[in-house]
CSV table of N, CA and C in Angstrom, one decimal:
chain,number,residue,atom,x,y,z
A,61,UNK,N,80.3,83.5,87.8
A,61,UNK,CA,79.2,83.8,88.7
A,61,UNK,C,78.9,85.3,88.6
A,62,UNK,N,77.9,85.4,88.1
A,62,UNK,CA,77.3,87.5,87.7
A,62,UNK,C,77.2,87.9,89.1
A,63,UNK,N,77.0,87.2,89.9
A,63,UNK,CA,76.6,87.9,91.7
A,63,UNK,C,78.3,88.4,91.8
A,64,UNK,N,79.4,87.7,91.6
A,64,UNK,CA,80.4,88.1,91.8
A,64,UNK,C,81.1,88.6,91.5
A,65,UNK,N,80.9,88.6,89.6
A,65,UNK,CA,81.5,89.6,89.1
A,65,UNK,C,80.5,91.4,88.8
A,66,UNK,N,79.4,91.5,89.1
A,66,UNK,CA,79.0,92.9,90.0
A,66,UNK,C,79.9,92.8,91.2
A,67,UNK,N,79.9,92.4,91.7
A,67,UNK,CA,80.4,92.8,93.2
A,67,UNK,C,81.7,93.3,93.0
A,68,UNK,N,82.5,92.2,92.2
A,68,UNK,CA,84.1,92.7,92.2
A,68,UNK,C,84.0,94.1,91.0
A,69,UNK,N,83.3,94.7,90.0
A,69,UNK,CA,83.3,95.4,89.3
A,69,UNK,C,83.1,96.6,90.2
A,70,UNK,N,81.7,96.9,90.8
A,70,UNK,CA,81.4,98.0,91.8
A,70,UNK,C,82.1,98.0,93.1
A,71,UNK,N,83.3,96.8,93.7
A,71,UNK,CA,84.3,97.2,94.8
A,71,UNK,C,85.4,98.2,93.5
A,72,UNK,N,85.8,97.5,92.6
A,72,UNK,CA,86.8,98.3,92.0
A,72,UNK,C,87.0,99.6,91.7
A,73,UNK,N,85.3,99.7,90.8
A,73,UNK,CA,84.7,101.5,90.3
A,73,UNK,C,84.9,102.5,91.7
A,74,UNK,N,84.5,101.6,93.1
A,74,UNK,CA,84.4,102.6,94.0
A,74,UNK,C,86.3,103.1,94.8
A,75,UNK,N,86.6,102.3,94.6
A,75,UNK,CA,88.6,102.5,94.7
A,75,UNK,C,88.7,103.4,93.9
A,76,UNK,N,88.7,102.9,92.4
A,76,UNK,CA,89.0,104.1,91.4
A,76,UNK,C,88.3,105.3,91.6
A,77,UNK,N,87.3,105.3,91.9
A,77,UNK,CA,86.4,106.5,92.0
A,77,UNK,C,87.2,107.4,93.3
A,78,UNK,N,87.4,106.9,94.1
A,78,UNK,CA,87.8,107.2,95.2
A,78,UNK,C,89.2,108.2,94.9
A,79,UNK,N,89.9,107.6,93.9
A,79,UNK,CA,91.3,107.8,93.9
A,79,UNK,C,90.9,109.4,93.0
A,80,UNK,N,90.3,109.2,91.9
A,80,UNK,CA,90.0,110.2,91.0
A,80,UNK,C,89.0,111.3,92.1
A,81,UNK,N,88.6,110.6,93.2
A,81,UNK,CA,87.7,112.5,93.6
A,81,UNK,C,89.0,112.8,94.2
A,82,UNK,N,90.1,112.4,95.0
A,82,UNK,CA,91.2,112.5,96.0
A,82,UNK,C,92.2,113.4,94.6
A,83,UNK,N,92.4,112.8,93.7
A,83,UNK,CA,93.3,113.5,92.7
A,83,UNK,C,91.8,115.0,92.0
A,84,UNK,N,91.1,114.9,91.8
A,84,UNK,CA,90.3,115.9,91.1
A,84,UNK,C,89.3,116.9,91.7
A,85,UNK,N,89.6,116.7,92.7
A,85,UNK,CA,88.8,117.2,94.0
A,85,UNK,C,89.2,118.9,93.6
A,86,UNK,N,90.2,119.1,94.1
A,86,UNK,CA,90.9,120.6,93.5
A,86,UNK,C,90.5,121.3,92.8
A,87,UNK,N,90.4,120.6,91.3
A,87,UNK,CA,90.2,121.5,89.9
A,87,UNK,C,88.5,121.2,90.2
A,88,UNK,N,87.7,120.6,90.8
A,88,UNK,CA,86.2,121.0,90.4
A,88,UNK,C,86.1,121.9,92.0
A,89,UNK,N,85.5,123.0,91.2
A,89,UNK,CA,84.7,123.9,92.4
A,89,UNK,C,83.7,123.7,93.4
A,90,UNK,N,83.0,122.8,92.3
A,90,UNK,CA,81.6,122.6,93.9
A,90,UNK,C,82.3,121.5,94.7
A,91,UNK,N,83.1,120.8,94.1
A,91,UNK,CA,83.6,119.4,95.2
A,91,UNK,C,84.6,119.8,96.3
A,92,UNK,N,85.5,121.1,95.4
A,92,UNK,CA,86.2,121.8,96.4
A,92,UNK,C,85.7,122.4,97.6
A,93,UNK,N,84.8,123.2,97.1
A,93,UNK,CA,84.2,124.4,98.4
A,93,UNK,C,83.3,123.3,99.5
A,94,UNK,N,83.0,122.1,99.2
A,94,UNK,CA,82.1,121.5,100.4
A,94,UNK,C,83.2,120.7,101.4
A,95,UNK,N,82.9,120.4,102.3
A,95,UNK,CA,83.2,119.7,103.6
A,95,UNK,C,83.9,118.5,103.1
A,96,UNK,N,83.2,118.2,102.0
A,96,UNK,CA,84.2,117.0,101.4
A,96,UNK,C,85.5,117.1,100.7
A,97,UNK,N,85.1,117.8,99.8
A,97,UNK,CA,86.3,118.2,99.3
A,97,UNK,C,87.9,119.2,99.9
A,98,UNK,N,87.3,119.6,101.0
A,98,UNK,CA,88.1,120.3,101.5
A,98,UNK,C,89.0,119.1,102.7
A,99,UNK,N,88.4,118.4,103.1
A,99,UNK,CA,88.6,117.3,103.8
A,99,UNK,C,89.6,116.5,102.5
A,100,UNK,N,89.3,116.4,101.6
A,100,UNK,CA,89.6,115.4,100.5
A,100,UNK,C,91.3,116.1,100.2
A,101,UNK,N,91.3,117.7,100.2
A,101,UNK,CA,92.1,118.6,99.9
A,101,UNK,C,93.6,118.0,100.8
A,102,UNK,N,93.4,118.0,101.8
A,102,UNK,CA,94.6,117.4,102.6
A,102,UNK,C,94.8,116.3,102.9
A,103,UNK,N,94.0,115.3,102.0
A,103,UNK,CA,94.4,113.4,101.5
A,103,UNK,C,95.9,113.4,101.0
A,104,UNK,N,96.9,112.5,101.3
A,104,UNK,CA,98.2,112.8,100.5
A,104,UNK,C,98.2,111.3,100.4
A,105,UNK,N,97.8,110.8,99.2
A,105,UNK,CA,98.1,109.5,98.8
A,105,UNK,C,99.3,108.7,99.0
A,106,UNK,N,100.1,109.4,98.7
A,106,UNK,CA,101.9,109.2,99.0
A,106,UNK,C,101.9,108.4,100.9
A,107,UNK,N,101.1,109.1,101.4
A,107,UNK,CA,101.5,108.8,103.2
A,107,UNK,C,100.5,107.4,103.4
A,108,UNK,N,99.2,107.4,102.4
A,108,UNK,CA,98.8,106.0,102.4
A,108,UNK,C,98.7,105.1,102.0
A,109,UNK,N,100.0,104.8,101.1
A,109,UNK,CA,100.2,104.0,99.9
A,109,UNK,C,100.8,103.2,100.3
A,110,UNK,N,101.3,102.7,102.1
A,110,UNK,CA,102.5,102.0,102.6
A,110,UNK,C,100.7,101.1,103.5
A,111,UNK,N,99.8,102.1,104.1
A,111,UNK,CA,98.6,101.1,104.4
A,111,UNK,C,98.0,100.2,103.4
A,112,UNK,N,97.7,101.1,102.1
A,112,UNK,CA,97.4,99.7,100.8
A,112,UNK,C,98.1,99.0,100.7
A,113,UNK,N,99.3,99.1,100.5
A,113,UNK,CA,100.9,97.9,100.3
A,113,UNK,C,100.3,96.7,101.1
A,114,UNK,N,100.5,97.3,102.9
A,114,UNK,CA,100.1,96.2,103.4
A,114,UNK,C,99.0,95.7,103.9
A,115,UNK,N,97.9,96.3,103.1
A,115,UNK,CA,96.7,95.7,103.0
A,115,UNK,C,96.4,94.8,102.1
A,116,UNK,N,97.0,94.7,100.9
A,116,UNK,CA,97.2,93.9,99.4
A,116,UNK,C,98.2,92.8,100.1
A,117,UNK,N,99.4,93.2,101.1
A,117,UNK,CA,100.2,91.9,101.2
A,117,UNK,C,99.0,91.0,102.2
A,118,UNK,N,98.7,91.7,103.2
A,118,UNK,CA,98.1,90.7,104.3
A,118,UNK,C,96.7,90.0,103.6
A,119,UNK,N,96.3,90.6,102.6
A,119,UNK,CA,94.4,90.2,101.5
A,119,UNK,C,95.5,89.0,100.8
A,120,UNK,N,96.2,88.8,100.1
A,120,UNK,CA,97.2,87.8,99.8
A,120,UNK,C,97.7,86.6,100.5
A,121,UNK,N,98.3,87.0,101.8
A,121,UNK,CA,98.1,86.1,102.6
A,121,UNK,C,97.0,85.4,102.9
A,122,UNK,N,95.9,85.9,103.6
A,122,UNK,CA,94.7,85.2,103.5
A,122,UNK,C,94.4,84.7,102.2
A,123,UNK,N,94.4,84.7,101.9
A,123,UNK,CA,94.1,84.1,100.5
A,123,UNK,C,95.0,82.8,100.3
A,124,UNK,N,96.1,82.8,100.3
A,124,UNK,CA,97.3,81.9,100.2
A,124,UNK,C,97.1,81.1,101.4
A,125,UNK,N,96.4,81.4,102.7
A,125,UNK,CA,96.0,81.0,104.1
A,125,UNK,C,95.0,79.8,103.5
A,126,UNK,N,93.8,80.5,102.8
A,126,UNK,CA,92.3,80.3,102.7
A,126,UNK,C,92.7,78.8,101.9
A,127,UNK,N,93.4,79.1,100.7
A,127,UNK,CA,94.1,78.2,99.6
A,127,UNK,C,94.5,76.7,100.2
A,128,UNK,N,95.2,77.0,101.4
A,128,UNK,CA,95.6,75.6,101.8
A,128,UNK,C,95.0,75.6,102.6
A,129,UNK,N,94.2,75.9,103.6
A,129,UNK,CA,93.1,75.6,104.3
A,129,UNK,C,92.2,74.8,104.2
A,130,UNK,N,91.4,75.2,102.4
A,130,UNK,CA,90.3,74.3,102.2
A,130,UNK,C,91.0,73.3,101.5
A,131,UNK,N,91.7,73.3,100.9
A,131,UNK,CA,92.8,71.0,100.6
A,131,UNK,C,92.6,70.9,101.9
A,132,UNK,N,92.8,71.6,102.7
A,132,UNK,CA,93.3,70.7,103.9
A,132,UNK,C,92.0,70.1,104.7
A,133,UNK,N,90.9,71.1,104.3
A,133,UNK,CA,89.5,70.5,104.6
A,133,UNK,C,89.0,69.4,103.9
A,134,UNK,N,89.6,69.5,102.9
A,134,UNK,CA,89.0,68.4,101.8
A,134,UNK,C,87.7,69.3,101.0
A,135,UNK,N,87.8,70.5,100.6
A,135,UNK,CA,87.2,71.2,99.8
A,135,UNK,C,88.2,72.1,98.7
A,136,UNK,N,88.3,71.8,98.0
A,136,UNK,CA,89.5,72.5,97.3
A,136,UNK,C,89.1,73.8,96.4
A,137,UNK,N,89.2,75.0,96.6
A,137,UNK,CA,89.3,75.8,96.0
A,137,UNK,C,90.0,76.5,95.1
A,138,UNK,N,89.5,76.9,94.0
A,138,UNK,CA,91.3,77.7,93.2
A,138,UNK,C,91.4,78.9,93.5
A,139,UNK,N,92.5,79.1,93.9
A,139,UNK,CA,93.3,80.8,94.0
A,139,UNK,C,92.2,81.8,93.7
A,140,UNK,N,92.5,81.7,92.4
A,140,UNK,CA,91.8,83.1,91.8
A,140,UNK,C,90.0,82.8,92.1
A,141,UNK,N,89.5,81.9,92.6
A,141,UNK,CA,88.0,81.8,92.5
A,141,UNK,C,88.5,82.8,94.1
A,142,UNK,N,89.0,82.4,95.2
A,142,UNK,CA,89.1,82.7,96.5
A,142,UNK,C,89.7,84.3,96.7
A,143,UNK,N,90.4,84.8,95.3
A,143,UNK,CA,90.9,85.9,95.1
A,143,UNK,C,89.9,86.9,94.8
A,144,UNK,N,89.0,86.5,94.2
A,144,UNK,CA,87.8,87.4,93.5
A,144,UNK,C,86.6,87.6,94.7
A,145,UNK,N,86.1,86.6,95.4
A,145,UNK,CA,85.3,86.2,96.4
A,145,UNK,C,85.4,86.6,97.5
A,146,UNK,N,86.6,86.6,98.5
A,146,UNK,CA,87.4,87.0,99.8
A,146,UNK,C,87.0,88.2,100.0
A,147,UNK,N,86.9,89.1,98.8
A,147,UNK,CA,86.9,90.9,99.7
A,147,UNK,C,85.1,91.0,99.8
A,148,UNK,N,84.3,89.9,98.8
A,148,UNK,CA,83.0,90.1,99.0
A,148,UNK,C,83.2,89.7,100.5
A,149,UNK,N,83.4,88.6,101.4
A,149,UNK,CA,83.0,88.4,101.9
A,149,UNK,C,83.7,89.4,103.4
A,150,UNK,N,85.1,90.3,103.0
A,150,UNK,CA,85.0,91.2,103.8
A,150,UNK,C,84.1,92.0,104.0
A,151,UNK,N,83.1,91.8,103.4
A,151,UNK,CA,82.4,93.5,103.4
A,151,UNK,C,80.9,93.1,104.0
A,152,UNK,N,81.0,91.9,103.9
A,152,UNK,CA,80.0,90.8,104.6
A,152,UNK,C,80.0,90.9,106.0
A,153,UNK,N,81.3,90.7,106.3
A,153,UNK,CA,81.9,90.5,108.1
A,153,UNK,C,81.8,91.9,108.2
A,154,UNK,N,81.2,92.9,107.8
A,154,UNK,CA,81.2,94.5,108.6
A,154,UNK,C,80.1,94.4,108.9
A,155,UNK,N,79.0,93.4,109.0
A,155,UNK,CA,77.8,93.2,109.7
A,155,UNK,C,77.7,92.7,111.0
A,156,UNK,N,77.1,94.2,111.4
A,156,UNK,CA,77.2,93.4,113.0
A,156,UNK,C,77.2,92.1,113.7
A,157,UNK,N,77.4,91.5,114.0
A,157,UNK,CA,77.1,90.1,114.6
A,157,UNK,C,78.1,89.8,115.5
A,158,UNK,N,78.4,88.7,116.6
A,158,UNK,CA,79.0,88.0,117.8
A,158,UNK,C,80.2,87.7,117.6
A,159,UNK,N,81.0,88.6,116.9
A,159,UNK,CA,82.4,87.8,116.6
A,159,UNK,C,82.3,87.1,115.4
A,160,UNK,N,81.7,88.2,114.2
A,160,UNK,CA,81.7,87.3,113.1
A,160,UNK,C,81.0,86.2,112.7
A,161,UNK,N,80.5,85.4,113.9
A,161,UNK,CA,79.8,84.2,113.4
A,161,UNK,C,78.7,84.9,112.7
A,162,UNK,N,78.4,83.6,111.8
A,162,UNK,CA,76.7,83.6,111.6
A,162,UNK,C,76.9,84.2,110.0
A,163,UNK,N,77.1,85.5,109.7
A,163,UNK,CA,77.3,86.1,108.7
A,163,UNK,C,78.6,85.4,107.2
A,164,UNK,N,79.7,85.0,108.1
A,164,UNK,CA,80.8,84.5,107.2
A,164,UNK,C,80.7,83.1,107.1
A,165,UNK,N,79.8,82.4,107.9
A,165,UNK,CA,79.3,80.9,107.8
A,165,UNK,C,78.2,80.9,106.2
A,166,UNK,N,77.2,81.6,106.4
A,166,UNK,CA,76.2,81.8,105.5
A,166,UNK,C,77.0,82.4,103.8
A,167,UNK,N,77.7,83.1,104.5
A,167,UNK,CA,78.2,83.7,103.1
A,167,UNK,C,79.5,82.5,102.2
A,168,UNK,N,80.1,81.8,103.0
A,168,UNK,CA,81.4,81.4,102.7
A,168,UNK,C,79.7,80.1,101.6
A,169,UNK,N,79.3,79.8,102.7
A,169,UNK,CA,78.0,78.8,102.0
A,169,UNK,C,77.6,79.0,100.7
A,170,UNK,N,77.5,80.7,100.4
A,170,UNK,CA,76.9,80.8,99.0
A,170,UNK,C,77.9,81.3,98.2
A,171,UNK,N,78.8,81.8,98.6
A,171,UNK,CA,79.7,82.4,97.6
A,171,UNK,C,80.5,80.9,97.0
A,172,UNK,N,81.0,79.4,97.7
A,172,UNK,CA,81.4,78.7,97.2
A,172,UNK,C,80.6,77.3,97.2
A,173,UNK,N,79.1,77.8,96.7
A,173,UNK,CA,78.1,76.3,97.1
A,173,UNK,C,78.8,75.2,95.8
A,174,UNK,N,79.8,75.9,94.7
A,174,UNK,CA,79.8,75.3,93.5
A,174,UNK,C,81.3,74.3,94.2
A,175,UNK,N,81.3,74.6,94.7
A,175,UNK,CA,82.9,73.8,95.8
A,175,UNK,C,82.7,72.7,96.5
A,176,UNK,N,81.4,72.7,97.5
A,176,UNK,CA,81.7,71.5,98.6
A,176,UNK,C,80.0,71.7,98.9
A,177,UNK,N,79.9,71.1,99.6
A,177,UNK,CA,78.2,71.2,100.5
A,177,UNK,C,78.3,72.7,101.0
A,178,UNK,N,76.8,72.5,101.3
A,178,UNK,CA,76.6,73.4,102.2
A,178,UNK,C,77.3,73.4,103.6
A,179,UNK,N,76.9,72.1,103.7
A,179,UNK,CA,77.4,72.0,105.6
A,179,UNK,C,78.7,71.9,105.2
A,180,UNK,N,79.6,71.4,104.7
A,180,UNK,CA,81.0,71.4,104.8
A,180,UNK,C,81.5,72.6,104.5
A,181,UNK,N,80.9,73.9,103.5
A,181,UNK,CA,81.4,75.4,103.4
A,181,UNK,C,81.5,75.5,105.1
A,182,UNK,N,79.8,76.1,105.9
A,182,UNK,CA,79.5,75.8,107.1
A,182,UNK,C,80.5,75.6,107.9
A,183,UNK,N,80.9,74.3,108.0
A,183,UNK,CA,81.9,73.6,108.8
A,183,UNK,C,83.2,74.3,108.8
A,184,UNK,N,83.4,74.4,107.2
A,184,UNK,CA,84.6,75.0,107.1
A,184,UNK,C,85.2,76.5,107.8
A,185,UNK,N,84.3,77.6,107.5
A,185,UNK,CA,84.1,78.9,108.1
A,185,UNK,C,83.8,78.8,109.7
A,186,UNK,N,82.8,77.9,109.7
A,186,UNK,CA,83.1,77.9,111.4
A,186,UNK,C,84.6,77.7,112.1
A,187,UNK,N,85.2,76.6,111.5
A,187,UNK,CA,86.1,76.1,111.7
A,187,UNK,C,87.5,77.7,111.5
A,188,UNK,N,87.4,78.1,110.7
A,188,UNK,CA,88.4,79.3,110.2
A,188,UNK,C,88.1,80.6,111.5
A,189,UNK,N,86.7,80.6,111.5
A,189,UNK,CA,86.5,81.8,112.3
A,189,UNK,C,87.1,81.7,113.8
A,190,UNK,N,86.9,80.1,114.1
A,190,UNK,CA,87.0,80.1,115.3
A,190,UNK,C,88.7,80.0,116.1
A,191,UNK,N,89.5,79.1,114.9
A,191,UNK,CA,91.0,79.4,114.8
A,191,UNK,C,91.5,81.4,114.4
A,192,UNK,N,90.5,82.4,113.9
A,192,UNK,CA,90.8,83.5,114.1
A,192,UNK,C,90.7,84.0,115.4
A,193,UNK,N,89.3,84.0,115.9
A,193,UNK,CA,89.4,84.2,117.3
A,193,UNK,C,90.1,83.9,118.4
A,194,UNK,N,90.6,82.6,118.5
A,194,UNK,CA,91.9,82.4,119.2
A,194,UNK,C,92.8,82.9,118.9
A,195,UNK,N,93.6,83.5,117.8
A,195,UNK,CA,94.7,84.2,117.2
A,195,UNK,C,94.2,85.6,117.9
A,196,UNK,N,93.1,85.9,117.8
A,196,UNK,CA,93.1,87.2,118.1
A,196,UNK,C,93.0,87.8,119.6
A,197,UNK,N,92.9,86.7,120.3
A,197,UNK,CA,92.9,86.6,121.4
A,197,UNK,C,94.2,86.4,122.5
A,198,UNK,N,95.0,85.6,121.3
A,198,UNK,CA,96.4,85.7,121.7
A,198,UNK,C,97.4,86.9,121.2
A,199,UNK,N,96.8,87.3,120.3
A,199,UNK,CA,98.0,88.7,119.8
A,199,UNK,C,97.0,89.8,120.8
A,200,UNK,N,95.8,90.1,121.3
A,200,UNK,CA,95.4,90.8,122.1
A,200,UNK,C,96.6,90.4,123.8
A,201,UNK,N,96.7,89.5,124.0
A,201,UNK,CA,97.4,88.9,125.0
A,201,UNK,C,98.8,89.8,125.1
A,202,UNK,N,99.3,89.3,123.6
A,202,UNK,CA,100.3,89.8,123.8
A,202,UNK,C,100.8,91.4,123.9
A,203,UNK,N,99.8,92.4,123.5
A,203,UNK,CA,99.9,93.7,123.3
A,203,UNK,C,98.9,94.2,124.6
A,204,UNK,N,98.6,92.7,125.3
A,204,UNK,CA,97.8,94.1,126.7
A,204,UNK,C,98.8,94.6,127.8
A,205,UNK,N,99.8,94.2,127.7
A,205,UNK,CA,101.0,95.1,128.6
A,205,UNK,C,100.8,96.5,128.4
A,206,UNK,N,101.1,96.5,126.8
A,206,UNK,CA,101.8,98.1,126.6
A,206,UNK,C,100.6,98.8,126.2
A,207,UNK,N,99.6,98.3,126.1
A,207,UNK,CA,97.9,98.7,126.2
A,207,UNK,C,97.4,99.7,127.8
A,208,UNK,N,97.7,98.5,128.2
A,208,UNK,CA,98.0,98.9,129.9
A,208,UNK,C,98.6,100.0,130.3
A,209,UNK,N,99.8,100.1,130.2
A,209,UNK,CA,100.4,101.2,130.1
A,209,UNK,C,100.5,102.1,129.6
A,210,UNK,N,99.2,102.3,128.5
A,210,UNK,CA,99.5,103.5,127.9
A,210,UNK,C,98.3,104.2,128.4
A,211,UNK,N,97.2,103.1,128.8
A,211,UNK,CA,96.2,103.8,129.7
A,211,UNK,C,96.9,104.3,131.4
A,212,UNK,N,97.2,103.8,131.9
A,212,UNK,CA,98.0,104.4,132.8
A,212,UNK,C,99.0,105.8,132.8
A,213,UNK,N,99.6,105.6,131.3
A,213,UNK,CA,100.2,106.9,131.5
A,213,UNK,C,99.3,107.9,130.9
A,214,UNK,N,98.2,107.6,130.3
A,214,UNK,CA,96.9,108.8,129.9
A,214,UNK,C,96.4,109.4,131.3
A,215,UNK,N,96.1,108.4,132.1
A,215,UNK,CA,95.3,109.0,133.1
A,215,UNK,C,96.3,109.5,134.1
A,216,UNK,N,97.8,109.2,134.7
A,216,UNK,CA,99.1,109.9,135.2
A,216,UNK,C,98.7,111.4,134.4
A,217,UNK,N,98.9,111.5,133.1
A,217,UNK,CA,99.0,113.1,132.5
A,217,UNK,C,97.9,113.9,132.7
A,218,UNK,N,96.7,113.4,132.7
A,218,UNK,CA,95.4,114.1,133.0
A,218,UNK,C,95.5,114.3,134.7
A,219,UNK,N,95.5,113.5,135.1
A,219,UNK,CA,96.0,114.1,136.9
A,219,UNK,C,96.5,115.0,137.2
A,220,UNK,N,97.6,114.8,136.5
A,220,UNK,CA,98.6,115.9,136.7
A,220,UNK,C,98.6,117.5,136.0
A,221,UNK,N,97.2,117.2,134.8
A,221,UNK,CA,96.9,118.5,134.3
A,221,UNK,C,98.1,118.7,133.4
A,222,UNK,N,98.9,117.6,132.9
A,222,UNK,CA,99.6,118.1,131.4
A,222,UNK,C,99.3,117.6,130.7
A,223,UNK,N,99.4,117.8,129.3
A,223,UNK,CA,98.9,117.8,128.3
A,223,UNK,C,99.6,116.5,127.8
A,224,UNK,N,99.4,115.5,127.0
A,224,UNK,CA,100.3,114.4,126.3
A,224,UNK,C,101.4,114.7,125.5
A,225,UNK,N,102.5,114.1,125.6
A,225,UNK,CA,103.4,114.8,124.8
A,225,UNK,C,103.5,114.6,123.9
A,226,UNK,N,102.9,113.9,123.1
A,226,UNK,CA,102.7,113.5,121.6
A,226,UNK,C,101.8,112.8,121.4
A,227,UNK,N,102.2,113.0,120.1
A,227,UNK,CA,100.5,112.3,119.3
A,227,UNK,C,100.6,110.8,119.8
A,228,UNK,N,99.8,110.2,120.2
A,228,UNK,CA,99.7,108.9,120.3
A,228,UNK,C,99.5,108.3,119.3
A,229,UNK,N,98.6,108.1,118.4
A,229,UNK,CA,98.4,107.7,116.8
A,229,UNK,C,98.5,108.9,115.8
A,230,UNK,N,98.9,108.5,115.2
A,230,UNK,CA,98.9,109.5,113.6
A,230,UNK,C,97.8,108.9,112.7
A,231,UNK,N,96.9,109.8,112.4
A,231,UNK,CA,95.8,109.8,111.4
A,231,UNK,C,96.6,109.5,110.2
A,232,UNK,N,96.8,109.3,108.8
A,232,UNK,CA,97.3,109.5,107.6
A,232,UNK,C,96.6,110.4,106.8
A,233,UNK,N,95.3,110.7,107.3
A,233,UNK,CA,95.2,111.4,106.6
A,233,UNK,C,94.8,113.0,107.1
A,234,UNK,N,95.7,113.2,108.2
A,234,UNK,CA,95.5,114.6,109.2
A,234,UNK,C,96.8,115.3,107.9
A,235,UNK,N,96.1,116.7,108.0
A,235,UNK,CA,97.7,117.7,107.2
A,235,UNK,C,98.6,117.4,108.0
């Protein structure tokens, strides 16, 4: 499919590209002296090489998810078709819409019309999106205690006019 292999070519170029302004940023001058490059200057790849790790394990999982999903729909997909396809259709779901719907229905439809029907892609994606949203509604469940609590102790320290005692999140890519 040429729709897919552009897509997977220009996701790649822009990683690499990315990695090479992060490493080369330094030695060129005009990239150094701007706002970007000096921003780029205190990137330490090393501190986010444990987020790619498990960004590659969890894009794997889905994948391995996605794999026995559609046998289990009665649409069978191969690995590597779902391995090459999957991140197009991440970049799909960063379009606004209601919880995802609507956009990853239409796309799951064209990116695998060579797989199943239309309406059974359809069915399928509806069906996936909507077992995510439950999941995500239950690990929200589970983390609204200490969610809770941490808004509470924000607004305890601002009352009281002290300052937080620590970073709450770490950027990876703050010096």
């Amino acid at each position: 499919n040429r729709d897919v292999l552009v897509a997977v070519t220009v996701g790649w170029a822009l990683v690499l590209g990315a990695i090479l302004m992060v490493r080369l940023a330094p030695a060129l001058p005009a990239v150094a002296r701007s706002p970007l490059g000096r921003w780029l200057s205190h990137v330490n790849l090393r501190v986010l090489m444990p987020y790619f790790a498990w960004f590659l394990l969890l894009a794997a999982l889905d994948i391995g998810f996605q794999w026995l999903a559609t046998r289990a729909f009665g649409i069978p997909i191969p690995w590597e078709v779902l391995a090459a396809r999957i991140p197009i259709l991440y970049v799909v779901l960063s379009v606004p819409s209601l919880g995802g719907f609507g956009p990853r229905e239409l796309t799951w439809a064209y990116l695998f019309s060579d797989f199943g029907s239309r309406d059974a892609l359809i069915a399928y994606a509806f069906a996936t999106n909507a077992i995510f949203l439950v999941l995500h509604i239950l690990i929200g469940a589970v983390f609204l205690p200490q969610a809770l609590s941490l808004i509470a102790r924000i607004r305890a320290a601002r009352a009281s006019g002290e300052p937080l005692p620590e970073h709450l999140l770490h950027d990876p890519a703050d010096p």
